[in-house]
Amino acid sequence: MPQLIHLMFTACAILQPETGFFQYNVPNRLATEGFYLADDGSSLERMDTRYRFAVATYSLEFPEKYLHTYDYAPEQIWGAYRGGLREDSYCMDKYIFKECCYFRVVARRVDGENITIEEAAGLSSTLIFTSTAEKRQPRVFEQEVESAAYRINSLREPGDLVLTILTDTHMTVNGTWQDTAANLLALHQKAGLDGLVHLGNLTDGTVSRQMTCRYVQSMLKDMHKLEVPVHIVLGNHDANYFHGNRDIFSLHEQAALYQTGAEQWKQDRDKTYYYADCPQQKLRCLFLSAYDNEARPRYGFDLTQIAWVRETLKGTPESWRILLFSHDAPLPELDPWSKEIRNGELLLKALDNSKAQILACIHGHAHADLVHRWQGKKSFPIISIGCAKCEDMSERKVEGSFPPARVLGEAS
């Protein structure tokens, strides 16, 4: 059944005719930065004669390089701009879509005058989008879910803690996040998970802060559908700096966006690191912050955090165990993108010199599975988790690591 969908416009913005990219600082235009899905028979209808609009369409097909190489799609869409956006393509009244596609809209005043912010806010009621597109149903891999639930339930004993850990989802439009979220929920319904930990890089971090906020808030909503504790560890892309993006989040802003809901565990709500206790299991989980876009080198741990780790370990009840979560590993040889991890050795020294029993340090970032055993005063595994996006690039890999082969539309 057709439905009306409100479009969100940004003032002083245009869509580049050559690329379909969104561009700021064009005073006499306004455009949608977000992508909308249309199908055959969907329509855009102008209700105010003071404006004209043009439509940029994007196919659902995309280059396979995004699945198999170190490459991120511009503007976070797995799709291809079809061209055809020209000055003479601005419509007066109505635009009807002929096939399934994503689209954006750019508009201007008939009199050529500049566009105000107030006008941009009101244009969603001036340009009516009627969608005939069926809401895409995510793929739930029933056999894989059943298999995973069976393994969990076979191993589980009374008092055990079952955490789902994922990392590097790198959400994109027309990507696989909705499938991931649906399968997490399906697994929870069959196995009864106790918590979820995301080790960072929720999105690519290449779009405006407004769009990143919208994407992240939607993803968090999906994760909270499990109705279990959700812990978000910050990754480098979560700073929103990638591909030269200037709309960068400060650490304070990242804490407010990504770790909303974590106040119940946080010792300092403005910090991007904290611990949470699981008293029944006598387990303390430390969620660390391993990237600061303002620091040099950017990857690593500041001295305040190292001191906090020491005090947290010192204050851990006797006989309790420690589990650490971080986006990046504390050792540069485990990071394919950085030759130095700031204060990584100090972190490991703090762990070595503590009386606490360290179960493991679990991290993401490397887009591959690997178990590395740290041999210091203590011995414990440093575990890399493969990315939760449909991608299996083989370049930039730590020796001995394993990136699982990925096929779009299949479980892996």
Coordinates of C-alpha atoms in Angstrom, one line a residue:
M1 CA 0.0 0.0 0.0
P2 CA 1.5 3.4 -0.9
Q3 CA 2.7 5.5 2.0
L4 CA 3.7 9.1 2.5
I5 CA 7.3 9.6 3.6
H6 CA 8.7 13.0 4.7
L7 CA 12.0 14.1 3.1
M8 CA 14.6 15.9 5.1
F9 CA 16.2 18.8 3.3
T10 CA 19.4 20.7 4.1
A11 CA 19.6 24.4 3.1
C12 CA 22.5 25.8 1.0
A13 CA 23.3 22.4 -0.4
I14 CA 23.3 20.8 -3.9
L15 CA 23.8 17.4 -5.6
Q16 CA 26.8 17.5 -8.0
P17 CA 25.5 16.7 -11.5
E18 CA 28.7 14.7 -12.4
T19 CA 28.8 12.5 -9.3
G20 CA 25.6 12.8 -7.5
F21 CA 27.6 13.7 -4.4
F22 CA 26.1 16.0 -1.7
Q23 CA 27.8 19.4 -1.5
Y24 CA 27.4 22.3 1.0
N25 CA 27.7 26.1 0.6
V26 CA 25.4 26.7 -2.4
P27 CA 23.1 29.4 -1.1
N28 CA 20.4 29.1 -3.8
R29 CA 19.8 25.4 -3.5
L30 CA 18.7 22.8 -1.0
A31 CA 19.0 19.0 -1.1
T32 CA 18.4 15.8 0.8
E33 CA 21.6 14.3 2.1
G34 CA 19.9 11.0 3.0
F35 CA 19.0 8.4 0.5
Y36 CA 15.4 7.2 0.0
L37 CA 14.1 4.0 -1.6
A38 CA 11.6 4.2 -4.4
D39 CA 10.0 1.6 -6.7
D40 CA 8.0 1.6 -9.9
G41 CA 5.0 3.9 -9.4
S42 CA 6.5 5.9 -6.5
S43 CA 6.2 9.6 -7.0
L44 CA 7.3 13.1 -6.0
E45 CA 4.7 15.9 -6.3
R46 CA 5.3 19.6 -5.8
M47 CA 2.7 21.4 -3.8
D48 CA 4.2 24.9 -3.9
T49 CA 4.8 26.7 -7.3
R50 CA 7.6 28.7 -5.9
Y51 CA 10.0 25.8 -6.2
R52 CA 11.4 23.4 -8.8
F53 CA 13.1 20.1 -8.0
A54 CA 15.4 17.6 -9.7
V55 CA 16.0 13.9 -8.8
A56 CA 19.3 12.0 -8.6
T57 CA 18.8 8.2 -8.8
Y58 CA 21.2 5.5 -7.6
S59 CA 21.1 1.8 -8.6
L60 CA 21.1 -1.0 -6.1
E61 CA 24.0 -2.6 -7.9
F62 CA 27.5 -1.7 -6.7
P63 CA 31.2 -2.6 -7.4
E64 CA 32.3 -5.8 -5.8
K65 CA 35.5 -4.1 -4.6
Y66 CA 33.6 -2.9 -1.6
L67 CA 33.2 -6.6 -0.6
H68 CA 36.8 -7.8 -1.2
T69 CA 39.2 -4.8 -0.9
Y70 CA 40.2 -2.0 1.4
D71 CA 37.8 0.5 -0.1
Y72 CA 34.8 2.4 1.4
A73 CA 31.9 3.6 -0.7
P74 CA 31.7 7.4 -1.0
E75 CA 28.8 8.7 1.1
Q76 CA 28.2 5.3 2.6
I77 CA 25.9 3.8 0.0
W78 CA 26.4 0.5 -1.8
G79 CA 25.0 1.8 -5.0
A80 CA 25.9 3.6 -8.2
Y81 CA 24.9 7.1 -9.4
R82 CA 23.0 6.9 -12.7
G83 CA 23.7 10.4 -13.9
G84 CA 21.1 12.6 -15.7
L85 CA 21.0 15.4 -13.1
R86 CA 21.1 18.6 -15.1
E87 CA 20.0 22.2 -14.8
D88 CA 17.2 21.5 -17.4
S89 CA 16.0 18.4 -15.4
Y90 CA 14.3 20.5 -12.7
C91 CA 10.6 19.5 -12.6
M92 CA 7.6 21.8 -12.2
D93 CA 5.0 19.4 -10.9
K94 CA 5.4 15.6 -10.6
Y95 CA 8.1 13.0 -11.0
I96 CA 7.2 9.3 -11.3
F97 CA 9.7 6.5 -10.7
K98 CA 9.9 3.7 -13.3
E99 CA 11.9 1.2 -11.3
C100 CA 13.4 0.3 -8.0
C101 CA 16.2 2.7 -7.0
Y102 CA 17.6 5.0 -4.3
F103 CA 17.2 8.7 -4.8
R104 CA 18.0 12.1 -3.6
V105 CA 16.3 15.4 -4.4
V106 CA 17.7 18.9 -5.0
A107 CA 15.5 22.0 -5.2
R108 CA 15.7 25.7 -6.0
R109 CA 13.4 28.7 -6.0
V110 CA 11.8 29.7 -9.3
D111 CA 12.9 33.3 -8.7
G112 CA 16.5 32.2 -8.1
E113 CA 16.7 33.7 -4.6
N114 CA 18.7 32.1 -1.8
I115 CA 17.2 29.4 0.4
T116 CA 16.7 29.9 4.1
I117 CA 17.0 27.3 6.8
E118 CA 13.4 27.8 7.6
E119 CA 12.4 27.1 4.0
A120 CA 14.5 23.8 4.1
A121 CA 12.6 22.7 7.2
G122 CA 9.2 23.3 5.5
L123 CA 9.9 21.8 2.1
S124 CA 9.1 18.3 3.4
S125 CA 5.5 19.3 3.3
T126 CA 5.9 21.1 0.0
L127 CA 7.3 18.2 -1.9
I128 CA 5.3 15.0 -1.2
F129 CA 7.0 11.6 -1.7
T130 CA 4.5 8.7 -2.1
S131 CA 6.4 5.4 -1.9
T132 CA 5.2 2.2 -3.4
A133 CA 8.4 0.4 -2.3
E134 CA 7.8 -2.6 -0.1
K135 CA 9.8 -2.5 3.1
R136 CA 12.8 -4.8 2.6
Q137 CA 12.6 -7.8 4.8
P138 CA 16.0 -8.7 6.3
R139 CA 17.5 -12.1 5.7
V140 CA 17.4 -14.4 8.7
F141 CA 19.7 -17.4 8.2
E142 CA 17.6 -19.9 10.1
Q143 CA 20.0 -22.8 9.8
E144 CA 22.9 -20.8 11.1
V145 CA 20.8 -19.4 13.9
E146 CA 19.7 -22.8 14.9
S147 CA 23.2 -24.2 14.8
A148 CA 24.6 -21.3 16.9
A149 CA 21.8 -21.5 19.4
Y150 CA 22.3 -25.3 19.7
R151 CA 26.0 -24.8 20.4
I152 CA 25.4 -22.2 23.0
N153 CA 22.7 -24.2 24.8
S154 CA 24.8 -27.3 24.7
L155 CA 27.7 -25.6 26.4
R156 CA 25.8 -23.4 28.8
E157 CA 25.7 -24.3 32.5
P158 CA 23.7 -22.5 35.3
G159 CA 25.3 -19.2 36.1
D160 CA 27.1 -18.9 32.8
L161 CA 27.2 -15.5 31.0
V162 CA 26.6 -15.4 27.2
L163 CA 27.8 -12.3 25.5
T164 CA 27.4 -11.5 21.8
I165 CA 30.5 -9.7 20.5
L166 CA 30.6 -8.0 17.1
T167 CA 32.8 -5.3 15.6
D168 CA 33.3 -3.2 12.5
T169 CA 29.8 -3.3 11.1
H170 CA 30.6 -0.2 8.9
M171 CA 26.9 0.3 8.2
T172 CA 26.1 1.5 4.7
V173 CA 22.8 2.2 2.8
N174 CA 21.9 -0.9 0.8
G175 CA 24.4 -2.8 3.0
T176 CA 24.0 -5.7 5.4
W177 CA 23.4 -4.1 8.9
Q178 CA 19.6 -4.9 8.8
D179 CA 20.4 -8.6 8.2
T180 CA 23.0 -8.6 11.1
A181 CA 20.5 -7.0 13.5
A182 CA 17.7 -9.4 12.5
N183 CA 20.0 -12.4 13.1
L184 CA 21.1 -11.1 16.4
L185 CA 17.5 -10.9 17.5
A186 CA 16.7 -14.3 16.2
L187 CA 19.6 -15.8 18.0
H188 CA 18.6 -14.1 21.2
Q189 CA 15.1 -15.5 21.0
K190 CA 16.5 -19.0 20.7
A191 CA 19.5 -18.8 23.0
G192 CA 18.7 -16.1 25.5
L193 CA 21.8 -13.8 25.3
D194 CA 22.9 -11.9 28.4
G195 CA 24.5 -8.9 26.8
L196 CA 25.9 -7.4 23.6
V197 CA 29.3 -5.8 23.0
H198 CA 30.1 -3.8 19.9
L199 CA 33.8 -3.2 19.5
G200 CA 33.5 -0.1 17.4
N201 CA 33.3 1.3 13.9
L202 CA 29.6 1.3 13.7
T203 CA 29.6 3.3 10.4
D204 CA 32.3 4.4 8.0
G205 CA 32.3 7.9 9.4
T206 CA 32.4 9.7 6.0
V207 CA 29.2 11.7 6.1
S208 CA 28.0 14.7 8.0
R209 CA 27.5 14.5 11.8
Q210 CA 23.7 14.8 11.2
M211 CA 23.6 11.7 9.0
T212 CA 26.0 9.8 11.2
C213 CA 23.8 10.6 14.2
R214 CA 20.8 9.3 12.4
Y215 CA 22.5 6.1 11.3
V216 CA 24.0 5.4 14.8
Q217 CA 20.7 6.1 16.6
S218 CA 18.9 3.7 14.3
M219 CA 21.6 1.0 14.9
L220 CA 21.4 1.5 18.7
K221 CA 17.7 1.1 18.5
D222 CA 18.1 -2.2 16.7
M223 CA 20.6 -3.4 19.3
H224 CA 18.4 -2.4 22.2
K225 CA 15.6 -4.5 20.8
L226 CA 17.4 -7.5 22.4
E227 CA 16.5 -5.9 25.8
V228 CA 19.9 -6.8 27.3
P229 CA 22.8 -4.6 28.4
V230 CA 24.5 -3.0 25.3
H231 CA 28.1 -1.9 25.5
I232 CA 29.6 0.2 22.7
V233 CA 33.4 0.5 22.5
L234 CA 34.6 3.4 20.3
G235 CA 36.5 2.8 17.1
N236 CA 38.5 5.1 14.9
H237 CA 35.7 5.6 12.3
D238 CA 33.3 6.5 15.1
A239 CA 35.2 9.9 15.3
N240 CA 33.6 10.7 11.9
Y241 CA 36.9 11.7 10.4
F242 CA 37.4 9.3 7.5
H243 CA 38.1 10.2 3.9
G244 CA 38.9 13.7 4.9
N245 CA 35.6 14.3 6.7
R246 CA 35.8 17.6 8.6
D247 CA 32.7 17.1 10.6
I248 CA 34.6 15.3 13.3
F249 CA 33.2 14.3 16.7
S250 CA 35.1 15.1 19.9
L251 CA 35.5 12.4 22.5
H252 CA 32.8 14.1 24.5
E253 CA 30.4 14.0 21.6
Q254 CA 31.2 10.4 20.9
A255 CA 30.4 9.5 24.5
A256 CA 27.1 11.3 24.3
L257 CA 26.1 9.6 21.0
Y258 CA 27.4 6.1 21.1
Q259 CA 27.4 5.3 24.8
T260 CA 24.0 6.7 25.6
G261 CA 22.4 4.3 28.1
A262 CA 25.8 3.4 29.6
E263 CA 25.5 5.9 32.4
Q264 CA 24.3 3.2 34.8
W265 CA 27.8 1.7 34.5
K266 CA 30.0 4.7 33.9
Q267 CA 32.3 5.9 36.6
D268 CA 32.6 9.3 34.8
R269 CA 29.9 9.9 32.1
D270 CA 32.1 12.2 30.1
K271 CA 34.8 9.5 29.7
T272 CA 34.8 7.0 26.8
Y273 CA 35.9 4.1 29.0
Y274 CA 34.3 2.4 31.9
Y275 CA 33.9 -1.0 33.6
A276 CA 30.8 -3.1 34.4
D277 CA 30.6 -5.8 36.9
C278 CA 28.9 -9.2 36.7
P279 CA 28.8 -10.2 40.3
Q280 CA 27.3 -13.7 39.8
Q281 CA 30.2 -14.6 37.6
K282 CA 32.7 -12.6 39.6
L283 CA 33.7 -10.9 36.4
R284 CA 34.7 -7.3 35.8
C285 CA 34.6 -6.1 32.2
L286 CA 36.7 -3.1 31.1
F287 CA 35.6 -1.2 28.0
L288 CA 38.6 0.8 26.9
S289 CA 39.0 3.8 24.5
A290 CA 41.8 3.2 21.9
Y291 CA 41.5 6.1 19.5
D292 CA 41.8 9.9 19.9
N293 CA 41.8 11.9 16.6
E294 CA 43.6 14.8 18.3
A295 CA 46.4 12.7 19.8
R296 CA 49.6 11.6 18.1
P297 CA 49.8 8.8 17.5
R298 CA 46.0 8.6 17.2
Y299 CA 45.8 4.9 18.2
G300 CA 46.4 4.1 21.8
F301 CA 45.5 4.9 25.4
D302 CA 46.1 8.2 27.2
L303 CA 47.9 8.3 30.6
T304 CA 44.7 9.2 32.5
Q305 CA 43.1 6.0 31.2
I306 CA 46.2 3.9 32.0
A307 CA 46.0 5.3 35.6
W308 CA 42.3 4.5 35.7
V309 CA 43.0 0.9 34.6
R310 CA 45.6 0.5 37.4
E311 CA 43.2 1.7 40.0
T312 CA 40.3 -0.3 38.6
L313 CA 42.4 -3.5 38.7
K314 CA 43.6 -2.6 42.2
G315 CA 40.0 -2.2 43.4
T316 CA 38.7 -5.4 41.8
P317 CA 37.5 -7.9 44.5
E318 CA 39.8 -10.8 45.2
S319 CA 39.1 -13.9 43.1
W320 CA 37.3 -11.9 40.4
R321 CA 38.5 -12.1 36.8
I322 CA 39.1 -9.4 34.3
L323 CA 37.9 -9.2 30.6
L324 CA 39.1 -6.3 28.5
F325 CA 37.3 -5.0 25.4
S326 CA 39.0 -2.5 23.0
H327 CA 38.7 -1.5 19.4
D328 CA 42.4 -1.8 18.8
A329 CA 45.0 -4.1 20.2
P330 CA 47.7 -2.8 22.6
L331 CA 50.5 -4.1 20.3
P332 CA 51.5 -2.5 17.0
E333 CA 52.3 -5.8 15.5
L334 CA 48.6 -6.7 15.8
D335 CA 47.4 -3.5 14.0
P336 CA 47.9 -3.4 10.2
W337 CA 47.4 0.3 10.0
S338 CA 49.6 1.7 12.8
K339 CA 53.3 1.4 13.5
E340 CA 52.8 2.5 17.1
I341 CA 50.2 2.1 19.8
R342 CA 50.3 5.0 22.2
N343 CA 51.0 3.7 25.7
G344 CA 50.2 0.2 24.6
E345 CA 53.2 -1.2 26.5
L346 CA 52.1 0.8 29.6
L347 CA 48.7 -0.9 29.4
L348 CA 50.2 -4.3 29.2
K349 CA 52.5 -3.5 32.1
A350 CA 49.6 -2.4 34.2
L351 CA 47.9 -5.7 33.5
D352 CA 51.1 -7.7 34.2
N353 CA 51.7 -5.9 37.5
S354 CA 48.2 -6.3 38.8
K355 CA 47.1 -9.1 41.1
A356 CA 44.0 -9.6 38.9
Q357 CA 43.4 -12.7 36.8
I358 CA 43.2 -11.5 33.2
L359 CA 40.9 -13.8 31.0
A360 CA 41.5 -12.0 27.7
C361 CA 41.8 -8.8 25.8
I362 CA 39.3 -8.8 22.9
H363 CA 39.5 -6.3 20.1
G364 CA 38.3 -5.5 16.5
H365 CA 39.8 -3.1 13.9
A366 CA 41.9 -5.7 12.0
H367 CA 38.9 -7.2 10.1
A368 CA 40.1 -10.7 10.8
D369 CA 40.1 -13.5 13.4
L370 CA 43.3 -14.1 15.4
V371 CA 44.3 -15.4 18.8
H372 CA 47.7 -14.0 19.9
R373 CA 49.0 -15.0 23.3
W374 CA 50.7 -12.3 25.4
Q375 CA 53.7 -13.7 27.3
G376 CA 54.7 -11.2 30.0
K377 CA 54.6 -11.7 33.7
K378 CA 51.1 -13.0 33.0
S379 CA 49.9 -15.0 30.0
F380 CA 46.6 -14.3 28.4
P381 CA 45.1 -14.3 24.9
I382 CA 44.7 -11.1 22.8
I383 CA 41.8 -12.0 20.5
S384 CA 40.9 -10.2 17.3
I385 CA 37.3 -10.5 16.0
G386 CA 36.5 -10.4 12.3
C387 CA 34.3 -7.6 10.9
A388 CA 30.5 -7.9 11.0
K389 CA 30.1 -6.5 7.5
C390 CA 30.1 -8.5 4.2
E391 CA 33.8 -7.9 3.5
D392 CA 36.8 -10.2 3.3
M393 CA 39.7 -8.1 2.1
S394 CA 43.0 -9.9 2.2
E395 CA 45.3 -7.0 2.2
R396 CA 46.7 -5.4 5.4
K397 CA 46.4 -8.5 7.4
V398 CA 48.5 -9.6 10.4
E399 CA 50.4 -12.8 9.7
G400 CA 48.4 -15.8 10.8
S401 CA 45.1 -14.0 10.9
F402 CA 42.0 -15.3 9.2
P403 CA 39.4 -13.2 7.3
P404 CA 36.4 -15.5 6.6
A405 CA 35.3 -15.6 3.0
R406 CA 32.1 -13.6 2.5
V407 CA 29.3 -13.9 -0.1
L408 CA 26.5 -11.4 -0.2
G409 CA 23.2 -13.0 0.9
E410 CA 24.9 -15.9 2.7
A411 CA 25.8 -16.6 6.3
S412 CA 29.6 -16.4 7.0

